Amino acid sequence: MCGIVAYVGHRQAYPVILKGLKRLEYRGYDSAGIALLSDGLKLFKKKGKVAGLEDSLVGENVQGHIGIGHTRWATHGEPSDRNAHPHRSASGKLAMIHNGIIENYGQLKQELLNKGYSFTSDTDTEVLLHFIDDIRENNKCSLEEAIRIALKRVVGAYVIVIVDTESPDTLIAARKGSPLVIGIGKGEHFLASDASPIIEYTKEVVYVNDYELAIIRPDELILKNLGNETLTPFVQKLDLELAAIEKGGYEHFMLKEIFEQPHTIYDCLRGRLELSESKIIMSGVEQHLEQLKNAKRIIMVACGTSWHAGLVAEYIFEELCRVPVEVEYASEFRYRNPIVGPGDVIIAISQSGETADTLVAIEKAKEQGALIFGVLNVVGSSIARISHGGAYTHAGPEIGVASTKAFTAQLAVLTMIALKLGREKGTIDNDRYQRLLTELSLIPEKVQTVLEQAENINSLARKYAQATDFLFLGRGYNFPVALEGALKLKEISYIHAEGYPAAEMKHGPIALVDDTLPVVFVATKDPYHEKIVSNIQEIKARKGKVIAVISEGDETIPQMADDVMYVPACDEILAPMLNVIPLQLLSYYTGVHKGLDVDKPRNLAKSVTVE
Ligand code: M6R
């Protein structure tokens, strides 16, 4: 978690860093801070969002051509000014920002306490900084050497960036397990957790790998490994436009991203779904076709919304490919000594490609001989690098903390993989295959139809915004959609919500039903439609308020539900891509009616790079 930005070059560093931090705020917004080096080393830190830091700096001297900035998602130590980064070393010469966790910080801290160090924060970051400073002061070595020695003792994940009063034109950065991109300009360099703070200045970037150290000056970039060998930086061209990371007239990123879905799904299908040839072309699948086709078992590993996509995919793969599928929370899978090995295929689903639990879970499965196949949005992310192969979702940058367009793009990619494998294996009959291909190609326009009801859903959200609890129910393919609806509402509106398989509600949740409880049914036409109609009646008999997502043309449910949201008819396998849209809008508008910051819900961060 946390976002980092740093700059060295001919511009004023402060505006570059401030703007960059605003772009990275999705990674954490518990506190923000900046260190600038000009007439000495100045640190500015503030609890809360970057805008608060900016306000507090009006009238301050923020001059300087080199600086580092940080936006924090707290791990060690509560969100506060004193725990905000950057931290300053005991010698006063160094300032450091850090993204990650130093797992053995307790032991290092004790060693430093024994040497007489004192600490001004509760963070693991300050411990690492004092440790580096101590090595440099005692060994009389360069900062670079001190960092190398220190990092060999460190257990955990980090990106660190340090400024040093003894080398006022140099930034030193190192990475293990957290992302770091360097932007190369003319007489200037930029560092950041992702490319969004860099994009408007340069498209030439270098992605730093684990165990690498970068020494950066305005005109020089030196990359080394921890063994002090010089490496050749691999310069890549950024495939990202500024418009993709700006709000483009929408009030929030979340709304923009919900409305982007007809395009993102289309982009995801484009060049892959070849209707004229009845083919799905996915080079990532083709490269590992034999292993995928012959998989003994597929294990979907993911967290949060991506895990919900995995649940939908379980139904799809079992149906179309007749292969056993398990869906695992990465955080449980990694600690469970799972039985996994050659012949198993792990599909790692992640928007960011940086989620720590997913990353470690697949590393473990890879060591045990499984094929790792990533379904990821962020190109070149950590999970992408360690996967054997994969397919990108091409949804573009997702900035809102709540995942929306990434989810539907994940479903589109997973559906195409299942269709392709089912076809190869002969487990899907030709008619169904053709029909699904055609229906899949129509999903973008059907999503557009759902979005046209945004104003109705807005009114509905206003009606229920004061509820304290919600239940979300669905059957079959719509059960994971119900889970996703509940998660979205919780994170955006802070209303307690639970998702359940509709039939399971009789085994407990029905006890919650009274005339104050809104129950959202995802009840589009599918083979269990009559069953879910009965479940709706059971809720109505207990005076619950029923809000239902239903298929256009359904004449039964509107007679019993309090409110309905319509989606166009489609095959049940593809329905989750449509049915989730009204639930995304319901959460968004509920959060807005409650006056909440929907793009940055409290306590959350976009990519969870800590366990
Ligand atoms: O980047 P990932 O897809 O790996 O992230 C997984 C979860 O952290 C993420 O889906 C989270 O649950 C979102 N806030 C949901 O909206």
XYZ file of C-alpha atoms and ligand atoms in Angstrom:
627
model
C 0.000 0.000 0.000
C 1.030 3.690 0.012
C 1.970 5.804 -2.970
C 5.374 7.301 -3.570
C 6.571 10.023 -5.929
C 10.005 11.569 -6.280
C 11.587 14.061 -8.620
C 15.034 15.359 -9.510
C 15.660 17.775 -12.366
C 15.254 21.303 -13.679
C 11.631 21.849 -12.551
C 10.413 22.809 -9.117
C 9.903 19.462 -7.393
C 6.960 20.455 -5.184
C 4.223 20.853 -7.843
C 5.315 17.669 -9.610
C 5.245 15.694 -6.389
C 1.982 17.191 -5.133
C 0.160 16.430 -8.372
C 1.649 12.944 -8.425
C 0.499 12.269 -4.865
C -3.048 13.276 -5.790
C -2.961 10.729 -8.604
C -1.679 8.046 -6.257
C -4.118 8.759 -3.461
C -6.113 5.681 -4.433
C -3.259 3.714 -2.835
C -3.824 5.225 0.592
C -4.897 8.508 2.126
C -4.262 8.278 5.854
C -1.548 10.928 5.696
C 0.691 12.652 3.191
C 4.138 14.190 3.280
C 6.883 15.724 1.183
C 10.608 16.309 1.747
C 12.422 18.939 -0.313
C 16.106 19.602 -0.497
C 17.289 23.128 -1.276
C 18.519 25.225 1.642
C 18.750 22.190 3.871
C 16.288 19.355 4.177
C 12.659 20.383 4.789
C 9.928 17.923 5.750
C 6.199 18.665 5.563
C 3.760 16.047 6.846
C 0.079 15.979 7.617
C -2.506 13.458 8.725
C -5.314 13.050 6.170
C -5.559 13.545 2.442
C -3.089 15.271 0.130
C -5.388 18.316 -0.145
C -4.925 18.860 3.605
C -1.155 18.829 3.216
C -1.424 21.267 0.322
C -3.572 23.671 2.390
C -1.119 23.511 5.262
C 1.733 24.525 2.956
C 0.232 27.764 1.662
C 2.841 30.470 2.334
C 5.631 27.971 3.094
C 8.894 27.965 1.186
C 8.535 24.892 -1.005
C 11.422 25.625 -3.358
C 13.760 22.885 -4.509
C 14.612 20.797 -7.546
C 14.757 17.498 -5.740
C 12.191 15.946 -3.453
C 10.250 12.895 -2.332
C 6.558 12.509 -1.483
C 4.346 9.887 0.086
C 0.672 9.149 0.590
C 0.138 6.576 3.301
C -2.103 3.662 4.112
C -1.192 2.989 7.722
C 0.274 -0.357 8.752
C 2.644 0.297 11.664
C 1.349 3.139 13.765
C -1.936 5.019 13.587
C -2.584 7.653 10.933
C -1.022 10.826 12.411
C 1.374 13.637 11.561
C 4.221 11.917 13.396
C 3.757 8.598 11.592
C 3.442 10.266 8.184
C 6.340 9.858 5.741
C 8.970 11.063 4.880
C 11.010 10.254 7.973
C 14.274 11.913 8.895
C 17.388 10.036 9.990
C 19.033 10.599 13.368
C 21.984 12.293 11.636
C 19.496 14.702 10.075
C 21.046 14.130 6.658
C 18.602 11.651 5.149
C 14.877 11.623 4.476
C 13.113 8.478 3.315
C 9.737 7.322 2.005
C 8.709 3.691 2.041
C 5.958 1.521 0.604
C 5.743 -1.990 2.071
C 6.371 -3.683 5.392
C 9.633 -4.442 7.153
C 8.700 -7.677 8.892
C 11.792 -7.902 11.116
C 11.588 -4.264 12.168
C 11.108 -5.277 15.821
C 14.492 -6.976 15.947
C 16.222 -4.123 14.092
C 14.564 -1.602 16.379
C 15.829 -3.392 19.468
C 19.385 -3.349 18.097
C 19.092 0.383 17.454
C 17.569 1.033 20.894
C 20.526 -0.816 22.410
C 22.799 1.599 20.555
C 20.937 4.554 22.035
C 18.673 5.502 19.117
C 15.314 7.020 19.887
C 12.275 7.093 17.629
C 9.838 9.842 16.811
C 7.265 7.572 15.141
C 5.808 4.076 15.487
C 6.701 3.097 11.944
C 8.853 0.313 10.566
C 10.091 2.889 8.056
C 11.859 4.998 10.647
C 13.576 1.847 11.929
C 14.926 1.026 8.473
C 16.079 4.594 7.951
C 17.994 4.720 11.261
C 19.443 1.324 10.435
C 20.775 2.589 7.073
C 22.020 5.811 8.677
C 23.757 3.856 11.433
C 25.551 1.634 8.913
C 26.715 4.650 6.932
C 27.922 6.580 9.975
C 29.731 3.585 11.536
C 31.218 2.060 8.391
C 32.081 5.429 6.881
C 30.749 4.085 3.596
C 28.639 5.625 0.861
C 24.867 5.815 1.247
C 24.527 3.383 -1.638
C 26.725 0.832 0.138
C 24.885 1.355 3.437
C 21.546 0.716 1.718
C 22.879 -2.467 0.144
C 24.169 -3.760 3.492
C 20.930 -2.849 5.257
C 18.644 -4.407 2.663
C 20.454 -7.718 2.935
C 19.225 -7.856 6.546
C 15.691 -6.782 5.785
C 12.836 -9.272 5.718
C 9.728 -7.927 4.023
C 8.623 -5.829 1.117
C 9.728 -2.345 0.227
C 10.176 0.405 -2.168
C 12.326 3.070 -0.551
C 13.485 6.393 -1.909
C 16.069 8.468 -0.027
C 17.374 12.027 -0.372
C 20.686 12.903 1.218
C 22.015 16.354 2.133
C 25.511 15.085 1.277
C 24.463 14.440 -2.368
C 21.886 17.116 -3.073
C 21.343 16.086 -6.700
C 20.837 12.357 -6.105
C 17.881 10.131 -5.291
C 18.519 6.527 -4.327
C 15.703 4.016 -4.631
C 15.414 0.283 -4.070
C 12.648 -2.221 -4.586
C 11.527 -5.609 -3.379
C 7.915 -6.713 -3.681
C 6.340 -3.267 -4.195
C 6.114 -1.467 -7.537
C 8.450 1.277 -8.723
C 8.565 3.036 -12.085
C 11.210 5.532 -13.189
C 10.279 8.128 -15.798
C 13.125 9.405 -17.955
C 12.916 13.032 -19.056
C 15.424 15.502 -20.529
C 17.612 16.544 -17.634
C 15.127 15.127 -15.150
C 13.870 11.880 -13.657
C 10.618 10.913 -11.961
C 9.913 8.006 -9.642
C 6.501 6.706 -8.700
C 4.484 3.699 -7.571
C 2.761 3.664 -10.939
C 3.005 5.617 -14.142
C 0.124 8.030 -13.456
C 2.281 10.800 -11.888
C 4.788 10.492 -14.744
C 2.606 10.291 -17.831
C 2.316 13.999 -18.562
C 6.081 14.529 -18.506
C 7.478 11.520 -20.362
C 6.514 8.204 -21.914
C 9.939 6.618 -21.446
C 9.941 4.466 -18.360
C 11.945 1.788 -16.608
C 10.184 -0.683 -14.310
C 12.572 -1.471 -11.464
C 12.767 -5.160 -10.541
C 13.062 -6.760 -7.139
C 16.487 -6.498 -5.485
C 17.488 -3.617 -7.726
C 18.871 -0.262 -6.643
C 18.554 2.918 -8.722
C 20.874 5.890 -8.363
C 19.216 8.821 -10.060
C 20.465 12.287 -10.945
C 19.004 14.813 -13.410
C 21.083 13.411 -16.282
C 21.927 9.968 -15.040
C 20.186 6.725 -14.167
C 22.328 3.917 -12.793
C 20.703 0.587 -12.059
C 22.463 -2.006 -9.911
C 21.644 -5.210 -8.132
C 22.263 -5.728 -4.446
C 25.572 -7.380 -5.371
C 26.718 -3.972 -6.761
C 26.748 -5.140 -10.384
C 25.631 -2.504 -12.877
C 22.566 -3.472 -14.945
C 21.295 -2.110 -18.248
C 17.954 -0.374 -17.693
C 15.211 -1.730 -19.958
C 13.501 1.411 -21.247
C 9.859 0.912 -22.276
C 7.282 3.184 -23.892
C 4.236 3.897 -21.752
C 0.992 2.839 -23.358
C -1.176 5.219 -21.342
C -2.887 8.497 -22.131
C -3.443 11.325 -19.659
C -7.200 11.314 -20.347
C -7.395 7.770 -19.009
C -6.371 8.909 -15.531
C -8.476 12.066 -15.366
C -12.164 12.359 -14.455
C -13.251 13.580 -17.892
C -16.201 15.629 -16.621
C -17.552 13.018 -14.198
C -17.963 13.935 -10.560
C -16.084 10.851 -9.399
C -13.741 8.285 -10.881
C -16.120 5.561 -9.742
C -18.951 6.961 -11.854
C -16.645 7.493 -14.820
C -15.432 3.915 -14.543
C -18.965 2.517 -14.251
C -19.905 4.434 -17.395
C -16.780 3.304 -19.229
C -17.880 -0.321 -19.126
C -19.439 -0.567 -22.596
C -16.030 0.531 -23.935
C -13.848 -1.464 -21.589
C -15.755 -4.679 -22.280
C -15.604 -3.927 -25.988
C -11.838 -3.288 -25.758
C -11.442 -6.529 -23.915
C -13.277 -8.499 -26.629
C -11.712 -6.600 -29.522
C -9.259 -8.661 -31.545
C -10.089 -11.741 -29.478
C -13.683 -12.526 -30.292
C -13.748 -13.224 -34.036
C -17.437 -13.758 -34.784
C -16.941 -14.132 -38.537
C -14.613 -17.081 -37.954
C -16.415 -18.352 -34.828
C -13.097 -18.130 -33.045
C -11.559 -16.808 -29.901
C -7.979 -15.699 -30.345
C -6.011 -15.402 -27.118
C -2.277 -15.764 -27.527
C -1.740 -16.241 -23.784
C -4.084 -19.238 -23.823
C -2.609 -20.622 -27.029
C 0.897 -20.559 -25.548
C -0.183 -22.884 -22.736
C -3.039 -24.646 -24.495
C -2.006 -28.205 -23.709
C -1.564 -27.558 -19.987
C -4.802 -25.596 -19.797
C -6.765 -28.210 -21.729
C -5.387 -31.067 -19.695
C -5.633 -29.357 -16.310
C -6.650 -31.833 -13.591
C -8.108 -28.916 -11.734
C -8.274 -25.137 -11.978
C -7.819 -23.056 -8.864
C -8.881 -19.415 -9.007
C -6.850 -17.386 -6.527
C -7.868 -13.807 -5.759
C -9.122 -11.302 -3.184
C -12.183 -9.056 -2.867
C -14.014 -8.249 -6.069
C -11.544 -10.313 -8.094
C -12.462 -13.278 -5.915
C -16.102 -12.720 -6.851
C -15.080 -12.817 -10.515
C -13.386 -16.135 -9.707
C -16.653 -17.470 -8.247
C -18.562 -16.590 -11.404
C -15.772 -18.213 -13.419
C -16.067 -21.395 -11.346
C -19.625 -21.819 -12.589
C -18.627 -20.980 -16.165
C -15.584 -23.267 -16.358
C -17.363 -26.206 -14.764
C -20.262 -25.762 -17.153
C -18.334 -25.189 -20.370
C -15.069 -27.067 -19.757
C -16.168 -29.817 -17.380
C -13.096 -29.353 -15.219
C -13.183 -29.175 -11.411
C -12.659 -25.624 -10.192
C -11.845 -24.295 -6.753
C -11.960 -20.639 -5.808
C -9.596 -19.604 -3.078
C -9.081 -16.466 -1.059
C -5.379 -15.889 -1.661
C -4.866 -14.987 1.998
C -6.183 -18.382 3.139
C -4.649 -20.431 0.363
C -1.127 -19.196 1.032
C -1.105 -20.227 4.685
C -2.949 -23.506 4.341
C -0.271 -25.834 3.016
C -2.488 -26.438 -0.011
C -2.275 -29.637 -2.018
C -1.224 -28.325 -5.391
C 1.259 -29.475 -7.993
C 1.954 -30.363 -11.618
C -1.276 -30.708 -13.575
C -2.996 -27.967 -11.602
C -3.639 -24.597 -13.186
C -3.817 -21.540 -10.973
C -5.722 -18.619 -12.434
C -4.645 -15.528 -10.499
C -7.230 -12.778 -10.871
C -6.201 -9.273 -9.914
C -6.907 -5.774 -11.161
C -3.698 -4.277 -9.801
C -1.485 -7.323 -10.161
C 0.114 -6.175 -6.902
C -2.123 -7.665 -4.205
C 0.344 -9.105 -1.695
C -1.641 -12.193 -0.734
C -2.335 -13.144 -4.334
C 1.297 -12.627 -5.215
C 2.614 -14.840 -2.442
C -0.071 -17.490 -2.992
C 0.907 -17.939 -6.624
C 4.635 -17.901 -5.844
C 3.965 -20.832 -3.560
C 1.871 -22.716 -6.116
C 4.509 -22.035 -8.765
C 7.216 -23.552 -6.565
C 5.011 -26.634 -6.227
C 4.789 -27.072 -10.001
C 1.426 -25.577 -10.953
C 0.955 -23.494 -14.090
C 0.264 -19.882 -13.146
C -2.048 -18.000 -15.483
C -2.770 -14.342 -14.687
C -5.990 -12.503 -15.495
C -4.740 -9.011 -14.748
C -5.424 -5.415 -15.606
C -2.122 -3.688 -14.937
C 0.421 -4.525 -17.593
C 3.854 -5.415 -16.260
C 2.612 -5.702 -12.670
C 4.314 -7.980 -10.142
C 1.834 -10.832 -10.655
C 2.227 -10.497 -14.437
C 5.961 -10.905 -14.062
C 5.860 -14.095 -12.089
C 3.010 -15.765 -13.996
C 3.843 -18.292 -16.707
C 1.290 -16.664 -18.969
C -2.005 -14.877 -18.941
C -4.520 -12.567 -20.509
C -4.862 -8.879 -19.739
C -8.292 -7.369 -19.162
C -7.454 -4.079 -20.961
C -9.894 -2.090 -18.806
C -7.503 0.885 -18.536
C -6.461 2.463 -15.237
C -9.022 1.940 -12.482
C -8.614 4.791 -10.015
C -11.773 4.594 -7.878
C -11.020 2.393 -4.907
C -14.142 0.339 -5.564
C -13.523 -2.036 -8.405
C -16.148 -1.760 -11.152
C -14.916 -1.877 -14.729
C -12.125 -4.270 -13.775
C -14.730 -6.783 -12.555
C -16.737 -6.849 -15.787
C -13.530 -7.016 -17.835
C -12.346 -9.948 -15.701
C -15.641 -11.703 -16.393
C -15.290 -11.054 -20.120
C -11.755 -12.483 -20.200
C -12.600 -15.498 -18.042
C -15.647 -16.245 -20.212
C -13.541 -16.137 -23.367
C -10.940 -18.459 -21.853
C -13.660 -20.921 -20.834
C -15.292 -20.770 -24.257
C -11.964 -21.339 -25.964
C -11.003 -24.248 -23.725
C -14.488 -25.765 -23.900
C -14.322 -25.641 -27.682
C -10.834 -27.216 -27.729
C -11.894 -29.936 -25.311
C -15.179 -30.615 -27.061
C -17.125 -30.069 -23.834
C -19.418 -27.405 -25.264
C -21.831 -28.137 -28.065
C -21.551 -26.176 -31.251
C -24.925 -24.414 -31.032
C -24.335 -23.144 -27.551
C -20.812 -22.055 -28.468
C -22.061 -20.038 -31.459
C -24.892 -18.533 -29.443
C -22.598 -17.515 -26.597
C -20.095 -15.921 -28.972
C -22.858 -13.832 -30.525
C -24.345 -12.899 -27.164
C -20.929 -12.003 -25.796
C -20.372 -9.599 -28.673
C -23.642 -7.849 -27.722
C -22.764 -7.335 -24.063
C -21.246 -3.829 -24.512
C -24.457 -2.442 -25.994
C -26.596 -4.192 -23.390
C -24.452 -2.642 -20.635
C -25.145 0.715 -22.268
C -28.890 0.037 -21.962
C -28.519 -0.634 -18.247
C -26.542 2.579 -17.770
C -29.397 4.541 -19.307
C -31.397 3.803 -16.161
C -28.893 5.581 -13.931
C -31.356 8.308 -12.939
C -33.975 5.767 -11.772
C -31.345 3.967 -9.756
C -30.265 7.302 -8.306
C -33.837 7.886 -7.031
C -33.947 4.401 -5.622
C -30.646 4.964 -3.829
C -32.036 8.146 -2.278
C -35.072 6.199 -1.033
C -32.977 3.579 0.777
C -29.901 5.620 1.743
C -30.850 5.748 5.411
C -31.149 1.964 5.818
C -28.674 0.490 8.271
C -28.502 -3.020 6.790
C -29.025 -4.635 3.406
C -29.277 -8.229 2.267
C -28.257 -9.241 -1.275
C -29.522 -12.578 -2.594
C -28.999 -14.505 -5.814
C -28.858 -18.046 -7.132
C -26.428 -19.749 -9.512
C -24.420 -17.249 -11.556
C -26.174 -14.484 -9.666
C -24.974 -15.598 -6.244
C -21.478 -14.083 -6.730
C -23.190 -10.992 -8.152
C -25.117 -10.700 -4.879
C -21.822 -10.944 -2.969
C -20.334 -8.244 -5.153
C -23.390 -6.000 -4.672
C -23.042 -6.323 -0.896
C -19.296 -5.606 -0.983
C -19.785 -2.524 -3.175
C -22.491 -1.104 -0.912
C -20.434 -1.713 2.231
C -17.265 -0.090 0.976
C -18.892 2.932 -0.648
C -21.797 3.746 1.683
C -20.635 2.154 4.989
C -24.003 0.408 5.220
C -23.764 -3.090 6.607
C -24.619 -5.529 3.821
C -24.447 -9.274 3.407
C -24.611 -11.395 0.304
C -26.061 -14.909 0.357
C -27.227 -17.624 -1.990
C -30.973 -16.961 -2.014
C -31.901 -20.432 -0.766
C -29.421 -20.185 2.094
C -31.257 -17.211 3.543
C -33.704 -19.608 5.228
C -30.797 -20.970 7.258
C -30.240 -17.814 9.249
C -30.365 -14.421 7.526
C -34.169 -14.497 7.298
C -34.177 -13.778 11.030
C -33.038 -10.246 10.160
C -36.024 -9.527 7.932
C -38.508 -6.923 9.099
C -40.165 -3.914 7.494
C -36.952 -1.876 7.673
C -34.667 -4.301 5.846
C -34.074 -3.768 2.117
C -33.393 -7.087 0.395
C -31.850 -6.876 -3.060
C -32.631 -9.876 -5.251
C -30.571 -10.520 -8.357
C -33.395 -12.339 -10.066
C -32.945 -12.262 -13.826
C -34.435 -15.016 -15.974
C -32.533 -18.282 -15.598
C -33.437 -21.909 -14.871
C -33.987 -21.132 -11.163
C -36.256 -18.179 -11.744
C -39.316 -19.775 -10.151
C -37.280 -20.661 -7.095
C -36.114 -17.113 -6.580
C -39.663 -15.848 -7.056
C -40.602 -18.067 -4.096
C -37.735 -16.579 -2.088
C -39.047 -13.086 -2.851
C -42.474 -14.123 -1.582
C -40.885 -15.433 1.604
C -39.292 -12.037 2.210
C -42.496 -10.159 1.394
C -44.458 -12.395 3.775
C -42.150 -11.061 6.497
C -42.597 -7.442 5.378
C -39.065 -7.001 4.031
C -38.530 -4.365 1.340
C -37.695 -6.068 -1.957
C -35.560 -4.393 -4.598
C -35.029 -6.683 -7.574
C -32.713 -6.740 -10.572
C -34.885 -8.424 -13.191
C -34.937 -9.172 -16.898
C -36.802 -6.863 -19.232
C -40.207 -8.390 -19.891
C -40.502 -10.066 -16.479
C -44.124 -9.515 -15.465
C -44.119 -11.563 -12.274
C -41.588 -9.921 -10.009
C -42.765 -6.285 -10.467
C -46.062 -7.368 -8.900
C -44.398 -8.363 -5.655
C -41.238 -6.232 -5.429
C -41.154 -2.731 -3.945
C -38.716 -1.551 -6.613
C -37.155 -3.064 -9.701
C -34.113 -2.397 -11.891
C -34.240 -3.838 -15.405
C -31.485 -5.491 -17.434
C -31.760 -6.851 -20.989
C -32.283 -10.597 -21.355
C -29.198 -12.726 -21.985
C -27.739 -16.188 -21.393
C -27.284 -16.832 -17.661
C -23.535 -17.377 -18.153
C -23.106 -13.812 -19.365
C -25.734 -12.226 -17.112
C -23.337 -11.262 -14.265
C -21.702 -8.675 -16.562
C -25.071 -6.941 -16.872
C -26.573 -7.646 -13.479
C -23.737 -6.117 -11.526
C -24.148 -2.722 -13.224
C -27.340 -1.632 -11.366
C -25.704 -2.723 -8.103
C -22.602 -0.637 -8.827
C -24.838 2.363 -9.523
C -26.932 1.713 -6.406
C -23.798 1.746 -4.236
C -22.379 4.796 -5.949
C -25.516 6.895 -5.573
C -26.100 5.721 -2.000
C -22.577 6.866 -1.095
C -23.177 10.206 -2.819
C -26.519 10.720 -1.016
C -24.774 10.046 2.271
C -22.204 12.713 1.406
C -19.287 10.262 1.397
C -16.049 10.336 -0.558
C -16.886 7.464 -2.888
C -13.519 7.438 -4.624
C -11.655 7.179 -1.337
C -13.736 5.272 1.193
C -12.362 5.281 4.710
C -9.773 2.697 5.719
C -9.443 1.283 2.219
C -6.771 1.460 -0.439
C -6.810 0.468 -4.055
C -4.043 -2.074 -4.039
C -3.493 -4.047 -0.890
C 0.220 -4.650 -0.997
C 0.426 -5.771 2.615
C -0.800 -9.114 3.940
O -6.085 -5.532 -7.376
P -6.878 -6.739 -6.957
O -7.931 -7.105 -7.911
O -5.991 -7.910 -6.635
O -7.578 -6.288 -5.611
C -8.336 -7.181 -4.864
C -9.175 -6.455 -3.845
O -8.367 -5.722 -2.983
C -10.184 -5.501 -4.492
O -10.999 -6.167 -5.410
C -11.066 -4.846 -3.420
O -11.901 -5.792 -2.832
C -11.868 -3.687 -4.019
N -11.847 -2.546 -3.136
C -13.285 -4.028 -4.242
O -14.026 -2.972 -4.741
